[in-house]
mmCIF file of C-alpha atoms in Angstrom:
data_model
loop_
_atom_site.group_PDB
_atom_site.id
_atom_site.type_symbol
_atom_site.label_atom_id
_atom_site.label_comp_id
_atom_site.label_asym_id
_atom_site.label_seq_id
_atom_site.Cartn_x
_atom_site.Cartn_y
_atom_site.Cartn_z
ATOM 1 C CA GLY U 12 0.000 0.000 0.000
ATOM 2 C CA ALA U 13 0.949 3.656 -0.256
ATOM 3 C CA GLY U 14 0.792 4.477 3.445
ATOM 4 C CA VAL U 15 2.037 3.167 6.767
ATOM 5 C CA SER U 16 0.138 0.025 7.664
ATOM 6 C CA GLN U 17 -0.422 -1.184 11.221
ATOM 7 C CA SER U 18 -1.992 -4.337 12.574
ATOM 8 C CA PRO U 19 -4.043 -5.256 14.400
ATOM 9 C CA SER U 20 -6.204 -2.144 14.432
ATOM 10 C CA ASN U 21 -7.758 -3.264 17.710
ATOM 11 C CA LYS U 22 -6.485 -5.719 20.303
ATOM 12 C CA VAL U 23 -8.156 -6.711 23.541
ATOM 13 C CA THR U 24 -6.086 -8.855 25.859
ATOM 14 C CA GLU U 25 -6.025 -10.046 29.423
ATOM 15 C CA LYS U 26 -3.614 -8.682 31.962
ATOM 16 C CA GLY U 27 -0.403 -10.686 31.969
ATOM 17 C CA LYS U 28 -0.556 -11.781 28.330
ATOM 18 C CA ASP U 29 2.022 -10.810 25.722
ATOM 19 C CA VAL U 30 1.033 -8.808 22.640
ATOM 20 C CA GLU U 31 2.723 -8.028 19.348
ATOM 21 C CA LEU U 32 1.915 -4.990 17.240
ATOM 22 C CA ARG U 33 3.101 -4.765 13.681
ATOM 23 C CA CYS U 34 4.078 -1.802 11.517
ATOM 24 C CA ASP U 35 4.770 -1.865 7.797
ATOM 25 C CA PRO U 36 6.305 1.504 6.848
ATOM 26 C CA ILE U 37 6.230 3.288 3.531
ATOM 27 C CA SER U 38 8.639 1.631 1.124
ATOM 28 C CA GLY U 39 11.973 3.391 1.043
ATOM 29 C CA HIS U 40 11.532 5.210 4.349
ATOM 30 C CA THR U 41 14.654 4.657 6.394
ATOM 31 C CA ALA U 42 13.401 5.953 9.741
ATOM 32 C CA LEU U 43 10.622 4.358 11.779
ATOM 33 C CA TYR U 44 9.110 5.528 15.058
ATOM 34 C CA TRP U 45 6.766 4.061 17.623
ATOM 35 C CA TYR U 46 4.605 6.363 19.738
ATOM 36 C CA ARG U 47 1.977 5.712 22.379
ATOM 37 C CA GLN U 48 -1.082 7.842 22.964
ATOM 38 C CA SER U 49 -3.014 7.297 26.157
ATOM 39 C CA LEU U 50 -6.447 8.815 26.731
ATOM 40 C CA GLY U 51 -6.126 12.581 27.104
ATOM 41 C CA GLN U 52 -2.373 12.515 26.653
ATOM 42 C CA GLY U 53 -0.085 13.714 23.902
ATOM 43 C CA LEU U 54 2.044 11.414 21.835
ATOM 44 C CA GLU U 55 4.698 9.670 23.919
ATOM 45 C CA PHE U 56 7.855 8.645 22.072
ATOM 46 C CA LEU U 57 8.810 4.989 22.535
ATOM 47 C CA ILE U 58 11.541 3.963 20.104
ATOM 48 C CA TYR U 59 13.225 5.112 16.900
ATOM 49 C CA PHE U 60 14.942 3.113 14.165
ATOM 50 C CA GLN U 61 17.178 4.768 11.573
ATOM 51 C CA GLY U 62 18.666 2.603 8.845
ATOM 52 C CA ASN U 63 21.149 0.105 10.230
ATOM 53 C CA SER U 64 22.017 2.185 13.283
ATOM 54 C CA ALA U 65 21.333 0.971 16.787
ATOM 55 C CA PRO U 66 17.766 1.962 17.740
ATOM 56 C CA ASP U 67 17.057 4.788 20.162
ATOM 57 C CA LYS U 68 15.165 2.986 22.921
ATOM 58 C CA SER U 69 15.156 5.880 25.355
ATOM 59 C CA GLY U 70 11.362 6.185 25.386
ATOM 60 C CA LEU U 71 10.480 2.600 26.270
ATOM 61 C CA PRO U 72 8.663 2.794 29.633
ATOM 62 C CA SER U 73 9.862 -0.536 31.032
ATOM 63 C CA ASP U 74 11.771 -3.686 30.119
ATOM 64 C CA ARG U 75 8.448 -5.330 29.261
ATOM 65 C CA PHE U 76 8.529 -3.298 26.048
ATOM 66 C CA SER U 77 10.756 -4.207 23.133
ATOM 67 C CA ALA U 78 10.804 -3.612 19.410
ATOM 68 C CA GLU U 79 12.665 -4.860 16.428
ATOM 69 C CA ARG U 80 12.869 -3.942 12.806
ATOM 70 C CA THR U 81 13.710 -6.746 10.445
ATOM 71 C CA GLY U 82 15.491 -6.100 7.176
ATOM 72 C CA GLY U 83 15.136 -2.354 7.621
ATOM 73 C CA SER U 84 11.422 -2.537 6.895
ATOM 74 C CA VAL U 85 8.672 -4.133 9.005
ATOM 75 C CA SER U 86 8.776 -3.457 12.732
ATOM 76 C CA THR U 87 7.203 -5.322 15.626
ATOM 77 C CA LEU U 88 6.523 -3.795 19.037
ATOM 78 C CA THR U 89 6.199 -6.436 21.743
ATOM 79 C CA ILE U 90 4.703 -5.867 25.169
ATOM 80 C CA GLN U 91 5.233 -8.700 27.627
ATOM 81 C CA ARG U 92 3.078 -9.381 30.679
ATOM 82 C CA THR U 93 0.682 -6.580 29.765
ATOM 83 C CA GLN U 94 -0.693 -4.309 32.474
ATOM 84 C CA GLN U 95 -3.839 -2.191 32.428
ATOM 85 C CA GLU U 96 -1.771 0.991 32.163
ATOM 86 C CA ASP U 97 -0.465 -0.292 28.831
ATOM 87 C CA SER U 98 -3.904 0.375 27.341
ATOM 88 C CA ALA U 99 -3.419 3.026 24.672
ATOM 89 C CA VAL U 100 -3.247 3.621 20.962
ATOM 90 C CA TYR U 101 0.150 2.639 19.604
ATOM 91 C CA LEU U 102 1.118 4.678 16.565
ATOM 92 C CA CYS U 103 3.850 3.893 14.090
ATOM 93 C CA ALA U 104 5.334 6.492 11.767
ATOM 94 C CA SER U 105 7.983 6.485 9.079
ATOM 95 C CA THR U 106 9.934 9.181 7.307
ATOM 96 C CA PRO U 107 12.473 9.410 4.515
ATOM 97 C CA ILE U 108 14.083 12.391 6.246
ATOM 98 C CA ALA U 109 14.045 13.681 9.792
ATOM 99 C CA GLY U 110 10.986 15.765 10.663
ATOM 100 C CA GLU U 111 7.928 15.046 8.563
ATOM 101 C CA LEU U 112 6.326 11.855 9.790
ATOM 102 C CA PHE U 113 3.781 9.743 8.019
ATOM 103 C CA PHE U 114 1.610 7.984 10.570
ATOM 104 C CA GLY U 115 -0.252 4.705 10.425
ATOM 105 C CA GLU U 116 -3.815 4.402 11.711
ATOM 106 C CA GLY U 117 -2.603 2.949 14.974
ATOM 107 C CA SER U 118 -3.307 -0.142 17.030
ATOM 108 C CA ARG U 119 -5.726 0.335 19.918
ATOM 109 C CA LEU U 120 -4.691 -1.929 22.798
ATOM 110 C CA THR U 121 -7.078 -2.627 25.645
ATOM 111 C CA VAL U 122 -5.806 -4.624 28.608
ATOM 112 C CA LEU U 123 -8.569 -6.021 30.779
ATOM 113 C CA GLU D 11 14.364 18.029 29.493
ATOM 114 C CA ASP D 12 12.703 18.989 26.218
ATOM 115 C CA LYS D 13 9.242 20.451 26.680
ATOM 116 C CA VAL D 14 6.410 21.469 24.364
ATOM 117 C CA VAL D 15 3.383 23.283 25.816
ATOM 118 C CA GLN D 16 0.224 23.962 23.879
ATOM 119 C CA SER D 17 -2.598 26.314 24.752
ATOM 120 C CA PRO D 18 -5.447 26.387 25.127
ATOM 121 C CA LEU D 19 -6.024 22.724 25.956
ATOM 122 C CA SER D 20 -9.552 22.982 24.615
ATOM 123 C CA LEU D 21 -11.390 25.512 22.490
ATOM 124 C CA VAL D 22 -15.021 25.691 21.367
ATOM 125 C CA VAL D 23 -16.039 28.258 18.743
ATOM 126 C CA HIS D 24 -18.800 28.830 16.236
ATOM 127 C CA GLU D 25 -18.461 28.085 12.574
ATOM 128 C CA GLY D 26 -16.959 31.062 10.778
ATOM 129 C CA ASP D 27 -14.871 32.224 13.706
ATOM 130 C CA THR D 28 -11.098 32.609 13.513
ATOM 131 C CA VAL D 29 -8.954 30.717 16.014
ATOM 132 C CA THR D 30 -5.332 30.941 17.106
ATOM 133 C CA LEU D 31 -3.606 27.963 18.668
ATOM 134 C CA ASN D 32 -0.376 28.406 20.589
ATOM 135 C CA CYS D 33 2.710 26.260 21.000
ATOM 136 C CA SER D 34 5.721 27.158 23.133
ATOM 137 C CA TYR D 35 8.816 25.025 23.485
ATOM 138 C CA GLU D 36 12.033 24.523 25.364
ATOM 139 C CA VAL D 37 14.422 22.206 23.577
ATOM 140 C CA THR D 38 18.124 21.909 22.981
ATOM 141 C CA ASN D 39 19.429 21.900 19.426
ATOM 142 C CA PHE D 40 16.154 22.954 17.824
ATOM 143 C CA ARG D 41 15.783 21.914 14.179
ATOM 144 C CA SER D 42 12.118 22.315 13.245
ATOM 145 C CA LEU D 43 8.591 22.689 14.582
ATOM 146 C CA LEU D 44 5.713 20.754 13.096
ATOM 147 C CA TRP D 45 1.938 20.995 13.313
ATOM 148 C CA TYR D 46 -0.347 17.982 12.937
ATOM 149 C CA LYS D 47 -4.126 17.570 12.831
ATOM 150 C CA GLN D 48 -5.550 14.481 14.517
ATOM 151 C CA GLU D 49 -9.163 13.626 13.790
ATOM 152 C CA LYS D 50 -9.263 9.923 14.530
ATOM 153 C CA LYS D 51 -6.207 7.887 15.302
ATOM 154 C CA ALA D 52 -3.557 9.004 12.840
ATOM 155 C CA PRO D 53 -2.198 12.577 12.897
ATOM 156 C CA THR D 54 -1.900 14.201 9.493
ATOM 157 C CA PHE D 55 0.870 16.613 8.703
ATOM 158 C CA LEU D 56 0.069 20.318 8.323
ATOM 159 C CA PHE D 57 3.240 22.421 8.439
ATOM 160 C CA MET D 58 6.951 22.241 9.096
ATOM 161 C CA LEU D 59 8.586 25.481 10.257
ATOM 162 C CA THR D 60 12.308 26.002 10.464
ATOM 163 C CA SER D 61 12.820 29.743 10.042
ATOM 164 C CA SER D 62 11.515 32.611 12.152
ATOM 165 C CA GLY D 63 9.025 35.064 10.750
ATOM 166 C CA ILE D 64 8.161 33.204 7.565
ATOM 167 C CA GLU D 65 4.465 32.423 7.420
ATOM 168 C CA LYS D 66 3.358 29.151 5.896
ATOM 169 C CA LYS D 67 -0.144 28.997 4.445
ATOM 170 C CA SER D 68 -2.430 26.268 3.255
ATOM 171 C CA GLY D 69 -5.929 27.426 2.440
ATOM 172 C CA ARG D 70 -7.529 28.771 5.609
ATOM 173 C CA LEU D 71 -4.647 27.567 7.776
ATOM 174 C CA SER D 72 -1.446 29.459 8.417
ATOM 175 C CA SER D 73 1.415 29.180 10.867
ATOM 176 C CA ILE D 74 4.438 31.152 11.905
ATOM 177 C CA LEU D 75 7.451 30.520 14.112
ATOM 178 C CA ASP D 76 9.288 32.837 16.497
ATOM 179 C CA LYS D 77 12.645 31.272 17.369
ATOM 180 C CA LYS D 78 13.619 34.152 19.633
ATOM 181 C CA GLU D 79 10.550 33.843 21.857
ATOM 182 C CA LEU D 80 10.350 30.054 21.297
ATOM 183 C CA PHE D 81 6.776 29.751 20.150
ATOM 184 C CA SER D 82 4.594 29.137 17.163
ATOM 185 C CA ILE D 83 0.964 29.900 16.362
ATOM 186 C CA LEU D 84 -1.469 28.118 14.109
ATOM 187 C CA ASN D 85 -4.290 30.257 12.718
ATOM 188 C CA ILE D 86 -7.478 28.947 11.194
ATOM 189 C CA THR D 87 -9.789 31.494 9.566
ATOM 190 C CA ALA D 88 -13.465 31.034 8.671
ATOM 191 C CA THR D 89 -13.597 27.787 10.647
ATOM 192 C CA GLN D 90 -15.727 24.888 9.461
ATOM 193 C CA THR D 91 -17.076 21.860 11.317
ATOM 194 C CA GLY D 92 -14.477 19.756 9.516
ATOM 195 C CA ASP D 93 -11.784 21.660 11.375
ATOM 196 C CA SER D 94 -12.871 19.993 14.617
ATOM 197 C CA ALA D 95 -9.881 17.926 15.716
ATOM 198 C CA ILE D 96 -6.924 17.798 18.050
ATOM 199 C CA TYR D 97 -4.074 19.960 16.798
ATOM 200 C CA LEU D 98 -0.651 18.709 17.814
ATOM 201 C CA CYS D 99 2.558 20.695 17.894
ATOM 202 C CA ALA D 100 5.875 18.841 17.820
ATOM 203 C CA VAL D 101 9.483 19.939 17.969
ATOM 204 C CA ASP D 102 12.394 18.087 16.409
ATOM 205 C CA PRO D 103 15.500 18.637 18.513
ATOM 206 C CA ARG D 104 17.454 15.532 17.503
ATOM 207 C CA SER D 105 16.042 12.343 16.098
ATOM 208 C CA GLU D 106 12.666 11.950 17.742
ATOM 209 C CA LEU D 107 9.864 14.489 17.850
ATOM 210 C CA THR D 108 8.695 15.870 21.183
ATOM 211 C CA PHE D 109 4.943 16.392 21.101
ATOM 212 C CA GLY D 110 2.699 18.691 23.084
ATOM 213 C CA THR D 111 -0.549 17.334 24.523
ATOM 214 C CA GLY D 112 -2.530 19.069 21.806
ATOM 215 C CA THR D 113 -5.398 21.544 21.599
ATOM 216 C CA ARG D 114 -8.858 20.042 21.158
ATOM 217 C CA LEU D 115 -10.780 22.320 18.802
ATOM 218 C CA THR D 116 -14.540 21.973 18.487
ATOM 219 C CA ILE D 117 -16.454 23.931 15.863
ATOM 220 C CA ILE D 118 -20.174 24.386 16.556
ATOM 221 C CA PRO D 119 -22.367 24.671 13.442
#
């Protein structure tokens, strides 16, 4: 597709379960970002991938969160042992250059 | 710590009114300031500002940056109900953007 694609669009899980969220960026975009948006909050930076460089993980809120980007394209954000405070919309964005981001539609995670 | 503050947090106006949204920032190594419109889940890009005093326009929307006073404004003239959204300001100091919490704009018909 032409845009950033995320899946699943909605995920409901039980507390303690692991979840995986997927992001397929725009072809050719070298940079990929994950953000989290909780109800009433702004966008919270989680992690940033740029080309083959080591990712900037400074925004990950705990060691239950991890992300990888395989082959410089598709990225997976994994949340282990989910907690209710993990409930949020997880947004992925990609960019060919620093600054202008193209966002996916997001994955809404609800932890019961 | 990098900080982006938007005001007001919420704004309700009548269709046809003009609104001004504010964004102030404190960041090291500023590179650019961006405005996004978020209607559902995915923010859409509006403007990127890098230079002071140069107004960017797109239809009824315009924005300007003041790098001395560290703020930007987003103006929307002749508002329409389709302008109802959350408007996000973000600053790019290094690699990742730092976002404000947004201004929720509601346009009453």
